[in-house]
């Protein structure tokens, strides 16, 4: 690990006309660190994530990413080709709805192998072996490799999406509500899996969620957003156990106790 | 020819021909790149070769000799109609002989007789975008071509091998042109793909409904995509042509009766007839030479 952050975000803002998407967001993300972004819907979490992953261009502000050669590059000044290359090699993006992140009409094996083929892998046997390996790591049976994701349950689809993203060994993964829409037992297993993978691979991740339990389990640090602004940030345990901003206190006290 | 006066030479007006020629020149300058063009209504339905006809109409001159084939045959409806069309609107010489033609408009085959420098092969293309069935958005496929993101093409081949144990794509087999653009060779059998590689003839592709023209200039590299452990292979046939005994040609299966009788014959009718004239006989060839139907005599 180096002393330098992986991603430096400074005064990032995105406006939709006169409406605020996110406003003046700054933070650093270090290698291997999981940062949770929490807040109610409409608070700008997803806008922030889309800006950071260059799926949206911000209205103002900068974000620089430390490439594998150690050089920082300004994300919004890169060419589209470079950004797309980064997207499919060094980054991953896990969508809330797996159908957005998967090719639903090609087999699970091809879904996992697509990124490998995109970076020039041209050996079928090796691609397939890698796909088998990754399916087992996300607890999908090897005999499902030739099935289409349409035939998979919601939890399996989400795990397949994760495998598809991690196959090129990315250093930074963006996750948008990775457990949204899954029932609690499936959520628990997925979180367990994600936690294991993040630790094993030393991934840095930015996880957007409205579920504080997910943030607690996955992240070391969290940011709380409201109306497009970051109103509180700090170590996850500190924020959840000792919330300072009134809104964070409200959020933490709103967790349903079973 | 009194009825030719009702049409401009080769049917299209001169402005349209200039527009199409510009698209063709751009296509030749960027081998394999799909050039958008303002496709016109033609007196035939989309899917019947409107793209190929427009390309032919734009390049044909009074001294050209035109051959038209449909799946290799000179005597099928589409081929006969298009040949008659150009005879009427351009008053050009037509032929079925591959070697003496200067322009060959084709639907889904490349003639068996090797093409030579100076000949132009015009393909009729239904769907020019090789990535279309994998990525439905045109904005996205154009971006993928621009950024040379062709991993998805191999996803299709991967799927083939996963399902069938081999690359099962037999026609419209994707190729890479001059190391840059991935191109759909139109639905020719993959048997013909090697003939496109460094061909001395100019190859032009016209898609009328999709409004795209693309080109492979002479002596351009055309490489079929494959995997290292599943290399590209062409179809092979375990028997020769039943009429002319030709081997290493593309064969069509022809059903003979209602009792399962069938035979394999050359898909290229001109090639088959030439061989029979030379005295080659397949096991089902009649004793005397079978006169071809009511075809125009070779010019």
Coordinates of C-alpha atoms in Angstrom, one line a residue:
Chain A
X1 CA 0.0 0.0 0.0
X2 CA 1.2 3.5 -0.7
X3 CA 0.6 6.7 1.1
X4 CA -1.3 8.1 -1.8
X5 CA -5.0 7.9 -2.3
X6 CA -6.5 6.0 -5.2
X7 CA -9.1 8.6 -6.0
X8 CA -9.1 12.3 -5.1
X9 CA -12.4 14.2 -5.5
X10 CA -12.5 17.9 -5.1
X11 CA -15.5 20.2 -5.0
X12 CA -17.6 18.0 -7.3
X13 CA -21.0 19.4 -8.2
X14 CA -23.7 18.4 -10.6
X15 CA -26.7 20.5 -11.4
X16 CA -29.7 19.5 -13.5
X17 CA -30.7 23.0 -14.7
X18 CA -31.5 24.8 -11.5
X19 CA -31.9 21.6 -9.5
X20 CA -29.1 20.3 -7.4
X21 CA -27.8 16.7 -8.1
X22 CA -24.8 16.9 -5.8
X23 CA -23.1 20.0 -4.5
X24 CA -19.4 20.6 -3.6
X25 CA -18.5 17.0 -2.6
X26 CA -14.8 16.4 -1.7
X27 CA -13.1 13.3 -0.4
X28 CA -10.1 11.0 -0.9
X29 CA -10.4 7.2 -1.3
X30 CA -7.5 5.0 -0.4
X31 CA -6.6 1.6 -1.9
X32 CA -8.5 -1.2 -0.2
X33 CA -10.9 1.1 1.4
X34 CA -14.7 0.7 1.3
X35 CA -16.6 4.0 1.5
X36 CA -20.3 4.0 2.0
X37 CA -22.5 6.8 0.7
X38 CA -25.8 6.8 2.6
X39 CA -28.8 9.0 2.6
X40 CA -32.5 9.0 1.6
X41 CA -33.6 8.7 -2.0
X42 CA -33.1 11.9 -3.9
X43 CA -30.2 13.0 -1.7
X44 CA -27.7 12.8 -4.7
X45 CA -26.0 9.5 -3.9
X46 CA -26.5 8.0 -7.3
X47 CA -25.7 11.3 -9.1
X48 CA -22.4 11.4 -7.2
X49 CA -21.7 7.7 -8.1
X50 CA -22.5 8.3 -11.8
X51 CA -20.2 11.4 -11.9
X52 CA -17.4 9.5 -10.2
X53 CA -17.7 6.5 -12.6
X54 CA -17.8 9.0 -15.5
X55 CA -21.2 7.8 -16.6
X56 CA -22.2 11.5 -16.1
X57 CA -20.1 14.6 -16.5
X58 CA -20.2 16.9 -13.5
X59 CA -21.0 20.6 -13.8
X60 CA -17.9 21.6 -11.9
X61 CA -15.1 20.1 -9.8
X62 CA -12.4 17.6 -10.4
X63 CA -11.7 13.9 -9.7
X64 CA -8.3 12.4 -10.3
X65 CA -7.5 8.7 -10.3
X66 CA -4.2 7.1 -9.7
X67 CA -3.5 4.8 -12.6
X68 CA -1.5 1.6 -12.4
X69 CA 1.6 3.4 -13.3
X70 CA 1.2 5.6 -10.2
X71 CA 0.3 8.8 -12.2
X72 CA -2.8 10.7 -11.2
X73 CA -5.1 11.4 -14.2
X74 CA -7.9 13.9 -14.2
X75 CA -11.0 11.7 -15.0
X76 CA -13.0 14.3 -16.9
X77 CA -10.0 15.3 -19.1
X78 CA -9.5 11.7 -20.3
X79 CA -10.6 10.8 -23.8
X80 CA -13.7 8.6 -24.0
X81 CA -11.6 5.7 -25.2
X82 CA -9.4 5.9 -22.2
X83 CA -12.4 6.2 -19.8
X84 CA -14.1 3.2 -21.4
X85 CA -10.9 1.2 -21.2
X86 CA -10.6 2.1 -17.5
X87 CA -14.3 1.1 -17.0
X88 CA -13.7 -2.4 -18.3
X89 CA -10.3 -3.1 -16.8
X90 CA -9.4 -1.2 -13.7
X91 CA -13.0 -0.5 -12.5
X92 CA -16.2 -2.3 -11.9
X93 CA -19.8 -1.1 -11.7
X94 CA -22.4 -3.2 -9.9
X95 CA -25.9 -2.0 -10.7
X96 CA -28.8 -2.3 -8.4
X97 CA -30.7 -4.1 -11.1
X98 CA -28.5 -6.9 -12.5
X99 CA -30.3 -6.7 -15.8
X100 CA -28.6 -3.3 -16.3
X101 CA -25.1 -4.8 -15.8
X102 CA -25.5 -8.2 -17.5
X103 CA -26.1 -9.3 -21.0
X104 CA -29.3 -11.2 -20.4
X105 CA -29.3 -13.1 -23.6
X106 CA -25.8 -14.6 -23.5
X107 CA -24.6 -17.4 -21.2
X108 CA -23.2 -16.8 -17.7
X109 CA -19.8 -17.9 -18.9
X110 CA -19.8 -15.4 -21.7
X111 CA -20.9 -12.7 -19.3
X112 CA -17.9 -13.4 -17.1
X113 CA -15.6 -13.8 -20.1
X114 CA -16.7 -10.6 -22.0
X115 CA -14.2 -8.3 -20.2
X116 CA -11.4 -10.8 -20.9
X117 CA -12.2 -10.9 -24.6
X118 CA -12.5 -7.1 -24.6
X119 CA -8.9 -6.8 -23.4
X120 CA -7.7 -9.2 -26.1
X121 CA -7.9 -12.7 -24.6
X122 CA -8.4 -15.0 -27.6
X123 CA -8.1 -18.5 -26.0
X124 CA -11.5 -20.1 -25.5
X125 CA -10.2 -22.8 -23.0
X126 CA -8.5 -20.2 -20.8
X127 CA -11.5 -17.9 -20.9
X128 CA -13.8 -20.7 -19.9
X129 CA -11.5 -21.9 -17.1
X130 CA -11.4 -18.4 -15.7
X131 CA -15.2 -18.2 -15.9
X132 CA -15.6 -21.5 -14.1
X133 CA -13.2 -20.3 -11.4
X134 CA -15.1 -17.0 -10.9
X135 CA -18.5 -18.7 -10.8
X136 CA -17.3 -20.9 -8.0
X137 CA -16.0 -17.9 -6.1
X138 CA -19.4 -16.3 -6.2
X139 CA -21.1 -19.6 -5.3
X140 CA -22.7 -20.4 -8.7
X141 CA -22.6 -24.1 -9.6
X142 CA -20.3 -24.9 -12.5
X143 CA -23.0 -26.6 -14.4
X144 CA -24.9 -23.3 -14.7
X145 CA -22.1 -21.8 -16.8
X146 CA -24.0 -22.2 -20.1
X147 CA -27.3 -21.0 -18.8
X148 CA -28.5 -17.5 -19.5
X149 CA -28.9 -15.1 -16.6
X150 CA -32.6 -15.0 -17.5
X151 CA -32.9 -18.4 -15.9
X152 CA -31.2 -17.2 -12.7
X153 CA -32.7 -16.0 -9.5
X154 CA -32.2 -12.4 -8.4
X155 CA -29.5 -13.3 -5.9
X156 CA -27.6 -15.4 -8.5
X157 CA -27.8 -12.6 -11.1
X158 CA -26.3 -10.2 -8.6
X159 CA -23.5 -12.6 -7.8
X160 CA -22.9 -13.1 -11.5
X161 CA -22.8 -9.4 -12.1
X162 CA -20.1 -9.2 -9.3
X163 CA -18.1 -12.0 -10.9
X164 CA -18.3 -10.3 -14.3
X165 CA -16.9 -7.1 -12.9
X166 CA -14.1 -8.6 -10.8
X167 CA -12.7 -10.9 -13.5
X168 CA -10.2 -8.4 -14.8
X169 CA -8.9 -7.7 -11.3
X170 CA -10.2 -4.1 -10.9
X171 CA -8.8 -1.9 -8.2
X172 CA -12.0 0.2 -7.7
X173 CA -15.6 -1.0 -7.8
X174 CA -18.7 1.2 -7.7
X175 CA -21.8 -0.3 -6.3
X176 CA -25.2 1.1 -6.5
X177 CA -27.5 -0.5 -3.9
X178 CA -25.9 -3.9 -4.5
X179 CA -28.4 -5.7 -2.2
X180 CA -31.5 -3.7 -3.2
X181 CA -34.5 -5.9 -4.1
X182 CA -33.1 -9.0 -2.5
X183 CA -34.7 -10.8 0.4
X184 CA -32.9 -10.6 3.7
X185 CA -31.3 -14.1 3.8
X186 CA -30.0 -13.6 0.2
X187 CA -28.8 -10.2 1.2
X188 CA -26.9 -11.6 4.1
X189 CA -25.1 -14.2 2.0
X190 CA -24.3 -11.6 -0.7
X191 CA -22.9 -9.2 1.9
X192 CA -20.8 -12.0 3.3
X193 CA -19.5 -12.8 -0.1
X194 CA -18.8 -9.2 -1.0
X195 CA -17.0 -8.7 2.3
X196 CA -14.8 -11.7 1.6
X197 CA -14.0 -10.6 -1.9
X198 CA -13.2 -7.1 -1.0
X199 CA -10.8 -8.2 1.7
X200 CA -9.2 -11.0 -0.3
X201 CA -8.6 -8.8 -3.4
X202 CA -7.8 -5.6 -1.6
X203 CA -10.5 -3.8 -3.6
X204 CA -11.4 -0.2 -3.0
X205 CA -15.1 0.3 -3.3
X206 CA -17.7 3.1 -3.2
X207 CA -21.0 1.7 -2.1
X208 CA -24.2 3.7 -2.4
X209 CA -26.9 2.4 -0.2
X210 CA -29.9 3.6 1.8
X211 CA -29.5 0.6 4.1
X212 CA -27.4 1.5 7.1
X213 CA -26.9 -2.2 7.9
X214 CA -25.2 -2.7 4.6
X215 CA -23.0 0.3 5.2
X216 CA -22.1 -1.0 8.7
X217 CA -21.1 -4.5 7.4
X218 CA -19.1 -3.5 4.3
X219 CA -17.6 -0.1 4.8
X220 CA -14.8 1.4 6.9
X221 CA -15.8 4.9 6.3
X222 CA -19.1 6.6 5.4
X223 CA -20.5 9.8 4.1
X224 CA -24.1 10.9 4.8
X225 CA -25.8 13.0 2.1
X226 CA -28.8 15.2 2.2
X227 CA -30.1 17.5 -0.5
X228 CA -27.0 16.9 -2.6
X229 CA -24.5 17.9 0.2
X230 CA -22.4 15.8 2.4
X231 CA -23.6 16.6 5.9
X232 CA -21.4 14.2 7.9
X233 CA -18.5 11.8 7.2
X234 CA -16.2 9.7 9.3
X235 CA -15.5 6.2 10.3
X236 CA -18.6 4.0 9.9
X237 CA -18.7 2.9 13.5
X238 CA -18.3 6.4 14.7
X239 CA -21.0 7.8 12.5
X240 CA -23.5 5.1 13.3
X241 CA -22.8 4.9 17.1
X242 CA -22.3 8.6 17.6
X243 CA -24.1 10.5 14.9
X244 CA -23.6 14.3 15.1
X245 CA -25.7 15.9 12.5
X246 CA -29.4 16.0 13.4
X247 CA -30.3 14.4 10.1
X248 CA -27.9 11.5 10.7
X249 CA -29.4 11.0 14.2
X250 CA -32.8 10.8 12.6
X251 CA -31.5 8.3 10.0
X252 CA -29.8 6.1 12.6
X253 CA -32.8 6.2 14.9
X254 CA -35.1 5.2 12.0
X255 CA -33.6 1.8 11.7
X256 CA -36.3 -0.8 12.3
X257 CA -35.6 -3.0 15.3
X258 CA -36.9 -6.5 14.9
Chain B
X1 CA -34.1 1.5 -77.6
X2 CA -37.1 3.8 -77.5
X3 CA -38.1 2.9 -73.9
X4 CA -34.8 4.0 -72.5
X5 CA -35.6 7.6 -73.1
X6 CA -38.1 7.5 -70.2
X7 CA -35.2 6.8 -67.7
X8 CA -32.0 8.5 -66.9
X9 CA -29.1 6.2 -67.7
X10 CA -29.0 3.4 -65.1
X11 CA -32.3 4.6 -63.6
X12 CA -30.9 6.9 -60.9
X13 CA -30.6 10.6 -61.5
X14 CA -27.1 12.0 -61.8
X15 CA -27.2 13.8 -58.4
X16 CA -28.1 10.6 -56.6
X17 CA -25.3 8.7 -58.4
X18 CA -22.8 11.4 -57.4
X19 CA -23.9 11.1 -53.8
X20 CA -23.6 7.3 -53.9
X21 CA -20.2 7.5 -55.6
X22 CA -19.0 9.9 -52.8
X23 CA -20.1 7.3 -50.3
X24 CA -18.3 4.5 -52.2
X25 CA -15.1 6.6 -52.4
X26 CA -15.2 7.2 -48.7
X27 CA -15.9 3.5 -48.1
X28 CA -12.9 2.6 -50.2
X29 CA -10.7 5.1 -48.3
X30 CA -11.7 3.5 -45.0
X31 CA -11.9 -0.2 -45.7
X32 CA -14.7 -1.9 -43.7
X33 CA -16.2 1.3 -42.4
X34 CA -20.0 1.7 -42.9
X35 CA -20.7 4.9 -44.7
X36 CA -24.2 6.3 -44.3
X37 CA -25.8 7.3 -47.6
X38 CA -29.2 8.7 -48.6
X39 CA -30.7 5.4 -50.0
X40 CA -33.4 5.9 -52.6
X41 CA -36.6 4.2 -53.2
X42 CA -36.0 1.6 -55.9
X43 CA -38.7 -0.1 -58.0
X44 CA -38.3 -3.2 -55.9
X45 CA -39.0 -4.0 -52.2
X46 CA -36.3 -3.6 -49.5
X47 CA -34.6 -6.9 -49.0
X48 CA -34.5 -7.6 -52.7
X49 CA -31.2 -6.0 -53.3
X50 CA -32.0 -2.3 -53.3
X51 CA -28.6 -1.4 -51.9
X52 CA -26.7 -3.5 -54.4
X53 CA -28.7 -2.1 -57.3
X54 CA -28.0 1.5 -56.2
X55 CA -24.3 0.7 -56.0
X56 CA -24.3 -1.0 -59.4
X57 CA -26.4 1.8 -61.0
X58 CA -23.8 4.4 -59.7
X59 CA -20.7 2.6 -61.1
X60 CA -22.0 1.1 -64.3
X61 CA -21.1 2.6 -67.6
X62 CA -22.3 1.8 -71.2
X63 CA -19.3 -0.5 -71.8
X64 CA -19.6 -2.6 -68.7
X65 CA -20.6 -6.2 -68.8
X66 CA -22.9 -7.1 -65.9
X67 CA -23.4 -10.5 -64.3
X68 CA -25.9 -10.9 -61.5
X69 CA -26.1 -14.0 -59.2
X70 CA -28.4 -15.0 -56.5
X71 CA -27.0 -17.6 -54.1
X72 CA -24.5 -18.4 -56.8
X73 CA -27.1 -19.0 -59.5
X74 CA -27.6 -16.8 -62.6
X75 CA -31.1 -18.2 -63.3
X76 CA -33.1 -17.4 -60.1
X77 CA -35.8 -14.8 -59.9
X78 CA -33.8 -12.1 -58.2
X79 CA -30.8 -12.5 -60.6
X80 CA -32.9 -12.6 -63.7
X81 CA -35.0 -9.5 -62.7
X82 CA -32.0 -7.4 -61.8
X83 CA -30.2 -8.4 -65.0
X84 CA -33.3 -7.5 -67.0
X85 CA -33.6 -4.2 -65.1
X86 CA -30.1 -3.0 -66.1
X87 CA -30.5 -4.3 -69.6
X88 CA -33.6 -2.1 -69.8
X89 CA -32.4 1.1 -68.0
X90 CA -28.7 1.1 -69.0
X91 CA -28.7 -0.9 -72.1
X92 CA -25.6 -2.7 -71.0
X93 CA -24.3 -6.1 -72.0
X94 CA -25.1 -8.9 -69.6
X95 CA -23.5 -12.2 -69.1
X96 CA -23.4 -15.3 -66.9
X97 CA -19.7 -15.8 -67.5
X98 CA -17.7 -14.8 -64.4
X99 CA -14.5 -14.2 -66.3
X100 CA -15.9 -11.8 -68.9
X101 CA -18.0 -9.7 -66.5
X102 CA -16.7 -6.3 -65.3
X103 CA -19.4 -5.9 -62.6
X104 CA -20.8 -8.8 -60.7
X105 CA -23.7 -8.1 -58.4
X106 CA -24.2 -10.9 -56.0
X107 CA -26.6 -12.0 -53.3
X108 CA -24.7 -14.1 -50.8
X109 CA -22.0 -15.9 -52.8
X110 CA -18.6 -15.1 -54.3
X111 CA -18.1 -16.9 -57.7
X112 CA -15.9 -20.0 -57.7
X113 CA -13.9 -18.7 -60.7
X114 CA -11.1 -16.5 -59.2
X115 CA -11.8 -12.7 -59.7
X116 CA -9.3 -10.6 -61.4
X117 CA -8.0 -7.0 -61.1
X118 CA -10.5 -4.6 -62.7
X119 CA -13.6 -6.6 -61.8
X120 CA -16.0 -5.1 -59.2
X121 CA -18.1 -7.4 -56.9
X122 CA -21.2 -5.7 -55.6
X123 CA -22.8 -7.4 -52.6
X124 CA -26.4 -7.0 -51.6
X125 CA -26.4 -6.6 -47.8
X126 CA -29.5 -7.0 -45.6
X127 CA -28.0 -6.0 -42.2
X128 CA -24.6 -4.3 -42.4
X129 CA -23.9 -4.1 -38.7
X130 CA -22.0 -7.2 -37.4
X131 CA -22.6 -6.1 -33.8
X132 CA -26.4 -5.6 -34.3
X133 CA -27.7 -8.8 -32.7
X134 CA -25.4 -8.3 -29.7
X135 CA -25.9 -4.5 -29.2
X136 CA -29.2 -3.1 -30.4
X137 CA -28.3 0.6 -30.0
X138 CA -26.9 2.2 -33.2
X139 CA -25.3 5.0 -31.1
X140 CA -23.5 2.3 -29.1
X141 CA -22.3 0.2 -32.0
X142 CA -20.9 3.2 -33.8
X143 CA -19.0 4.1 -30.7
X144 CA -17.7 0.6 -30.5
X145 CA -16.4 0.8 -34.1
X146 CA -14.9 4.2 -33.4
X147 CA -13.1 3.0 -30.3
X148 CA -12.3 -0.4 -31.8
X149 CA -14.1 -2.2 -28.9
X150 CA -14.7 -5.6 -30.5
X151 CA -14.7 -7.9 -27.5
X152 CA -18.4 -8.4 -27.9
X153 CA -17.9 -10.0 -31.3
X154 CA -15.9 -12.8 -29.6
X155 CA -18.7 -13.2 -27.0
X156 CA -20.8 -14.4 -29.9
X157 CA -18.2 -16.9 -31.0
X158 CA -17.7 -18.0 -27.4
X159 CA -21.5 -18.6 -27.2
X160 CA -21.2 -20.8 -30.3
X161 CA -18.5 -22.9 -28.9
X162 CA -20.2 -23.2 -25.5
X163 CA -23.4 -24.4 -27.1
X164 CA -22.2 -26.4 -30.0
X165 CA -18.6 -27.3 -29.2
X166 CA -17.4 -25.4 -32.2
X167 CA -18.0 -22.0 -33.9
X168 CA -21.4 -22.8 -35.5
X169 CA -21.7 -19.5 -37.4
X170 CA -21.7 -20.6 -41.0
X171 CA -22.7 -17.4 -42.9
X172 CA -22.3 -13.7 -42.2
X173 CA -19.1 -14.8 -40.4
X174 CA -17.5 -11.6 -39.0
X175 CA -14.2 -10.5 -40.5
X176 CA -11.6 -7.8 -39.6
X177 CA -10.6 -5.6 -42.5
X178 CA -7.1 -4.4 -42.8
X179 CA -6.6 -4.9 -39.0
X180 CA -9.1 -2.2 -38.1
X181 CA -12.9 -2.5 -38.7
X182 CA -14.9 -5.6 -38.0
X183 CA -17.2 -6.1 -40.9
X184 CA -20.2 -8.3 -41.9
X185 CA -19.3 -9.9 -45.2
X186 CA -23.1 -10.0 -45.9
X187 CA -24.7 -13.5 -45.5
X188 CA -22.2 -15.3 -47.7
X189 CA -21.3 -18.7 -46.5
X190 CA -18.0 -18.6 -44.5
X191 CA -16.7 -20.9 -47.2
X192 CA -16.3 -17.7 -49.3
X193 CA -14.5 -15.7 -46.6
X194 CA -10.9 -16.7 -47.6
X195 CA -11.7 -15.5 -51.2
X196 CA -12.2 -11.9 -49.8
X197 CA -8.7 -11.8 -48.4
X198 CA -6.3 -9.9 -50.7
X199 CA -8.8 -10.3 -53.6
X200 CA -7.6 -8.4 -56.7
X201 CA -11.2 -7.3 -57.4
X202 CA -12.8 -4.3 -55.8
X203 CA -15.6 -5.4 -53.4
X204 CA -18.5 -3.0 -52.7
X205 CA -21.3 -3.6 -50.2
X206 CA -24.7 -1.8 -50.4
X207 CA -27.4 -2.0 -47.8
X208 CA -30.5 -0.2 -49.1
X209 CA -32.9 -0.4 -46.2
X210 CA -30.2 0.2 -43.6
X211 CA -28.7 3.0 -45.8
X212 CA -25.1 2.0 -45.5
X213 CA -22.3 1.4 -48.0
X214 CA -18.9 -0.1 -47.3
X215 CA -16.0 -1.4 -49.3
X216 CA -13.0 -3.7 -49.4
X217 CA -10.4 -2.3 -51.9
X218 CA -8.3 -4.7 -53.9
X219 CA -5.5 -6.5 -52.1
X220 CA -6.9 -5.7 -48.7
X221 CA -6.4 -8.1 -45.8
X222 CA -9.7 -9.7 -44.6
X223 CA -9.3 -12.0 -41.6
X224 CA -12.0 -14.1 -40.1
X225 CA -12.3 -13.8 -36.4
X226 CA -11.6 -16.9 -34.3
X227 CA -10.1 -18.2 -31.1
X228 CA -6.5 -19.5 -30.7
X229 CA -7.8 -22.9 -29.7
X230 CA -10.8 -22.9 -32.1
X231 CA -9.3 -21.5 -35.4
X232 CA -11.5 -20.5 -38.3
X233 CA -12.5 -23.3 -40.7
X234 CA -14.5 -23.4 -43.9
X235 CA -17.2 -25.9 -44.6
X236 CA -16.1 -29.1 -46.2
X237 CA -18.2 -31.5 -48.3
X238 CA -17.7 -35.2 -48.2
X239 CA -18.8 -35.7 -51.8
X240 CA -18.2 -33.9 -55.1
X241 CA -20.8 -32.0 -57.1
X242 CA -23.4 -34.6 -58.5
X243 CA -23.4 -33.0 -61.9
X244 CA -19.8 -31.8 -62.6
X245 CA -17.8 -33.8 -60.0
X246 CA -16.2 -30.6 -58.8
X247 CA -14.5 -30.7 -55.4
X248 CA -13.6 -27.9 -53.0
X249 CA -16.5 -25.8 -54.2
X250 CA -19.6 -24.8 -52.3
X251 CA -22.5 -27.2 -52.8
X252 CA -26.3 -26.8 -52.5
X253 CA -28.5 -29.6 -51.4
X254 CA -31.3 -30.2 -53.9
X255 CA -34.3 -32.3 -53.0
X256 CA -35.2 -34.7 -55.9
X257 CA -38.4 -36.4 -54.9
X258 CA -40.7 -37.0 -51.9
X259 CA -38.8 -40.1 -50.8
X260 CA -35.7 -38.5 -49.4
X261 CA -33.8 -38.4 -52.6
X262 CA -31.4 -35.5 -52.8
X263 CA -28.1 -34.5 -54.4
X264 CA -25.4 -32.0 -53.8
X265 CA -24.6 -29.7 -56.7
X266 CA -22.5 -26.6 -57.2
X267 CA -24.2 -23.5 -55.9
X268 CA -22.3 -21.5 -58.7
X269 CA -24.3 -22.5 -61.8
X270 CA -21.9 -20.8 -64.2
X271 CA -18.9 -22.8 -62.8
X272 CA -20.9 -26.0 -63.0
X273 CA -21.9 -25.6 -66.6
X274 CA -18.4 -24.6 -67.7
X275 CA -17.1 -27.8 -66.1
X276 CA -19.7 -29.9 -67.8
X277 CA -18.9 -28.3 -71.1
X278 CA -15.4 -29.3 -70.5
X279 CA -16.6 -32.9 -70.1
X280 CA -16.6 -33.4 -66.4
X281 CA -19.4 -35.6 -65.3
X282 CA -20.8 -36.2 -61.8
X283 CA -22.6 -39.4 -60.8
X284 CA -26.1 -37.9 -61.4
X285 CA -25.2 -36.0 -64.6
X286 CA -27.4 -36.9 -67.6
X287 CA -25.7 -38.5 -70.6
X288 CA -26.1 -35.6 -72.9
X289 CA -25.4 -32.0 -71.9
X290 CA -28.4 -30.5 -70.2
X291 CA -29.2 -27.2 -71.9
X292 CA -29.6 -24.4 -69.3
X293 CA -33.2 -23.0 -69.3
X294 CA -34.1 -19.8 -70.9
X295 CA -30.9 -17.9 -70.0
X296 CA -29.4 -15.1 -72.0
X297 CA -26.5 -16.2 -74.1
X298 CA -23.1 -15.2 -72.9
X299 CA -21.9 -12.0 -74.4

